[in-house]
Short mmCIF file of C-alpha atoms in Angstrom, two decimals:
data_model
loop_
_atom_site.label_atom_id
_atom_site.label_comp_id
_atom_site.label_asym_id
_atom_site.label_seq_id
_atom_site.Cartn_x
_atom_site.Cartn_y
_atom_site.Cartn_z
CA MET A 1 89.67 109.58 108.64
CA ASN A 2 93.33 110.10 109.31
CA LYS A 3 94.71 113.60 108.87
CA ASN A 4 97.87 112.25 107.21
CA ILE A 5 95.83 110.63 104.45
CA ILE A 6 94.27 113.98 103.54
CA VAL A 7 97.63 115.78 103.66
CA ASN A 8 99.36 113.08 101.59
CA GLY A 9 96.49 112.97 99.09
CA THR A 10 96.67 116.74 98.67
CA ALA A 11 100.44 116.54 98.22
CA ILE A 12 100.01 113.85 95.55
CA LEU A 13 97.34 115.93 93.81
CA ILE A 14 99.46 119.10 93.71
CA THR A 15 102.69 117.33 92.77
CA ALA A 16 101.08 115.26 90.02
CA SER A 17 99.30 118.29 88.56
CA LEU A 18 102.55 120.26 88.42
CA LEU A 19 104.49 117.35 86.91
CA GLN A 20 101.86 116.73 84.23
CA VAL A 21 102.45 120.19 82.82
CA MET A 22 105.93 119.22 81.61
CA PHE A 23 105.91 115.42 81.37
CA PRO A 24 103.68 112.70 79.83
CA TRP A 25 100.60 111.30 81.54
CA TRP A 26 102.38 108.42 83.25
CA ILE A 27 104.36 110.82 85.46
CA ILE A 28 101.46 110.52 87.93
CA THR A 29 102.95 107.20 89.01
CA VAL A 30 106.05 108.85 90.48
CA PRO A 31 104.46 110.89 93.33
CA CYS A 32 102.06 108.04 94.12
CA PHE A 33 104.90 105.52 94.28
CA ILE A 34 107.02 107.81 96.46
CA PHE A 35 104.05 108.33 98.79
CA GLY A 36 103.60 104.59 99.15
CA ALA A 37 107.30 103.85 99.55
CA PHE A 38 107.90 106.34 102.35
CA ARG A 39 104.87 105.63 104.50
CA ASP A 40 105.57 104.58 108.06
CA THR A 41 102.71 102.08 108.28
CA ASN A 42 101.80 99.30 105.89
CA LYS A 43 98.09 99.77 105.38
CA PHE A 44 97.72 98.67 101.81
CA LEU A 45 94.08 99.68 101.33
CA ASN A 46 94.77 103.20 102.62
CA SER A 47 97.70 103.55 100.23
CA PHE A 48 95.65 102.39 97.26
CA LEU A 49 92.68 104.59 98.11
CA THR A 50 94.83 107.68 98.69
CA GLY A 51 96.50 107.30 95.29
CA PHE A 52 93.20 106.41 93.62
CA VAL A 53 91.16 109.29 95.02
CA SER A 54 93.80 111.98 94.51
CA ILE A 55 94.52 111.10 90.86
CA ALA A 56 90.83 110.45 90.11
CA LEU A 57 90.02 113.93 91.41
CA LEU A 58 92.83 115.42 89.34
CA TRP A 59 91.89 113.74 86.07
CA GLY A 60 88.13 114.06 86.63
CA THR A 61 88.44 117.77 87.31
CA TYR A 62 90.69 118.23 84.30
CA ALA A 63 88.26 116.35 82.04
CA ALA A 64 85.36 118.43 83.36
CA LEU A 65 87.25 121.67 82.72
CA ILE A 66 88.09 120.60 79.17
CA GLN A 67 84.45 119.72 78.57
CA LEU A 68 83.29 123.10 79.88
CA TYR A 69 85.78 125.18 77.91
CA THR A 70 85.54 123.38 74.58
CA GLY A 71 81.76 123.26 74.44
CA SER A 72 81.76 119.45 74.65
CA GLU A 73 83.19 119.07 71.14
CA LEU A 74 86.25 117.11 72.25
CA SER A 75 84.33 114.92 74.68
CA SER A 76 81.64 114.19 72.09
CA ARG A 77 84.26 112.97 69.61
CA ILE A 78 85.89 110.80 72.27
CA SER A 79 82.53 109.38 73.35
CA ILE A 80 81.75 108.47 69.72
CA MET A 81 85.15 106.83 69.35
CA PHE A 82 84.70 104.69 72.49
CA HIS A 83 80.97 104.10 71.92
CA LEU A 84 79.96 105.78 75.19
CA PRO A 85 76.30 106.76 75.64
CA SER A 86 76.99 110.32 76.82
CA ASN A 87 79.69 112.97 76.90
CA ASP A 88 79.67 112.88 80.69
CA PHE A 89 81.08 109.37 80.74
CA VAL A 90 84.36 110.59 79.26
CA GLY A 91 85.24 112.38 82.49
CA ILE A 92 84.16 109.43 84.60
CA VAL A 93 86.14 106.94 82.52
CA SER A 94 89.27 109.10 82.53
CA ALA A 95 88.97 109.61 86.30
CA LEU A 96 88.64 105.86 86.85
CA ILE A 97 91.61 105.04 84.62
CA GLY A 98 93.82 107.67 86.25
CA GLY A 99 92.68 106.66 89.73
CA PHE A 100 93.43 103.01 89.02
CA VAL A 101 96.95 103.86 87.80
CA GLY A 102 97.60 106.12 90.79
CA GLY A 103 96.23 103.62 93.28
CA LEU A 104 98.27 100.74 91.89
CA SER A 105 101.39 102.89 91.91
CA ALA A 106 100.88 103.84 95.57
CA LEU A 107 100.19 100.20 96.40
CA CYS A 108 103.40 99.12 94.64
CA GLY A 109 105.39 101.66 96.63
CA ASP A 110 103.84 100.45 99.87
CA LEU A 111 104.56 96.81 98.97
CA ILE A 112 108.20 97.68 98.18
CA ASN A 113 108.43 99.34 101.59
CA TRP A 114 106.86 96.31 103.24
CA SER A 115 109.16 93.85 101.48
CA SER A 116 112.28 95.77 102.48
CA THR A 117 111.58 95.66 106.21
CA ASP A 118 113.80 93.42 108.29
CA LEU A 119 111.74 90.53 109.63
CA THR A 120 114.51 88.86 111.64
CA PRO A 121 113.82 88.71 115.37
CA SER A 122 115.48 91.36 117.45
CA LYS A 123 118.03 90.58 120.17
CA ALA A 124 115.44 91.21 122.91
CA ASN A 125 113.15 88.56 121.43
CA LYS A 126 116.00 86.04 121.28
CA VAL A 127 116.80 86.59 124.96
CA GLU A 128 113.15 86.04 125.89
CA GLU A 129 112.99 82.81 123.87
CA GLU A 130 116.18 81.47 125.47
CA SER A 131 114.90 82.19 128.99
CA LEU A 132 111.77 80.14 128.34
#
């Protein structure tokens, strides 16, 4: 596993958790998108997984803390509303939804970075082609 992936995932986790204190839930897309847009390599799966795992950990941990501190009252009401078999599935579902949003946002940033690269041949390549 690449060390940069862990560092970037931790940066996304910390930034998104601080931004969620003051802004709505969809603010998690901003740090994930910025992470994807400013990467130096275009490895799309790594971008998606970094955004997915960091936001899934954030939202899963937050859902678990809410469930512990409220005595499962809030999660039981949500599980009844969504027809889930257990209270534990609320944390899993929220982690998957948040991870999916974060992963797609990081992937979009990486695809924007990839599409903005200049694909025209360099001058050195033109000289080599002319000499052949």
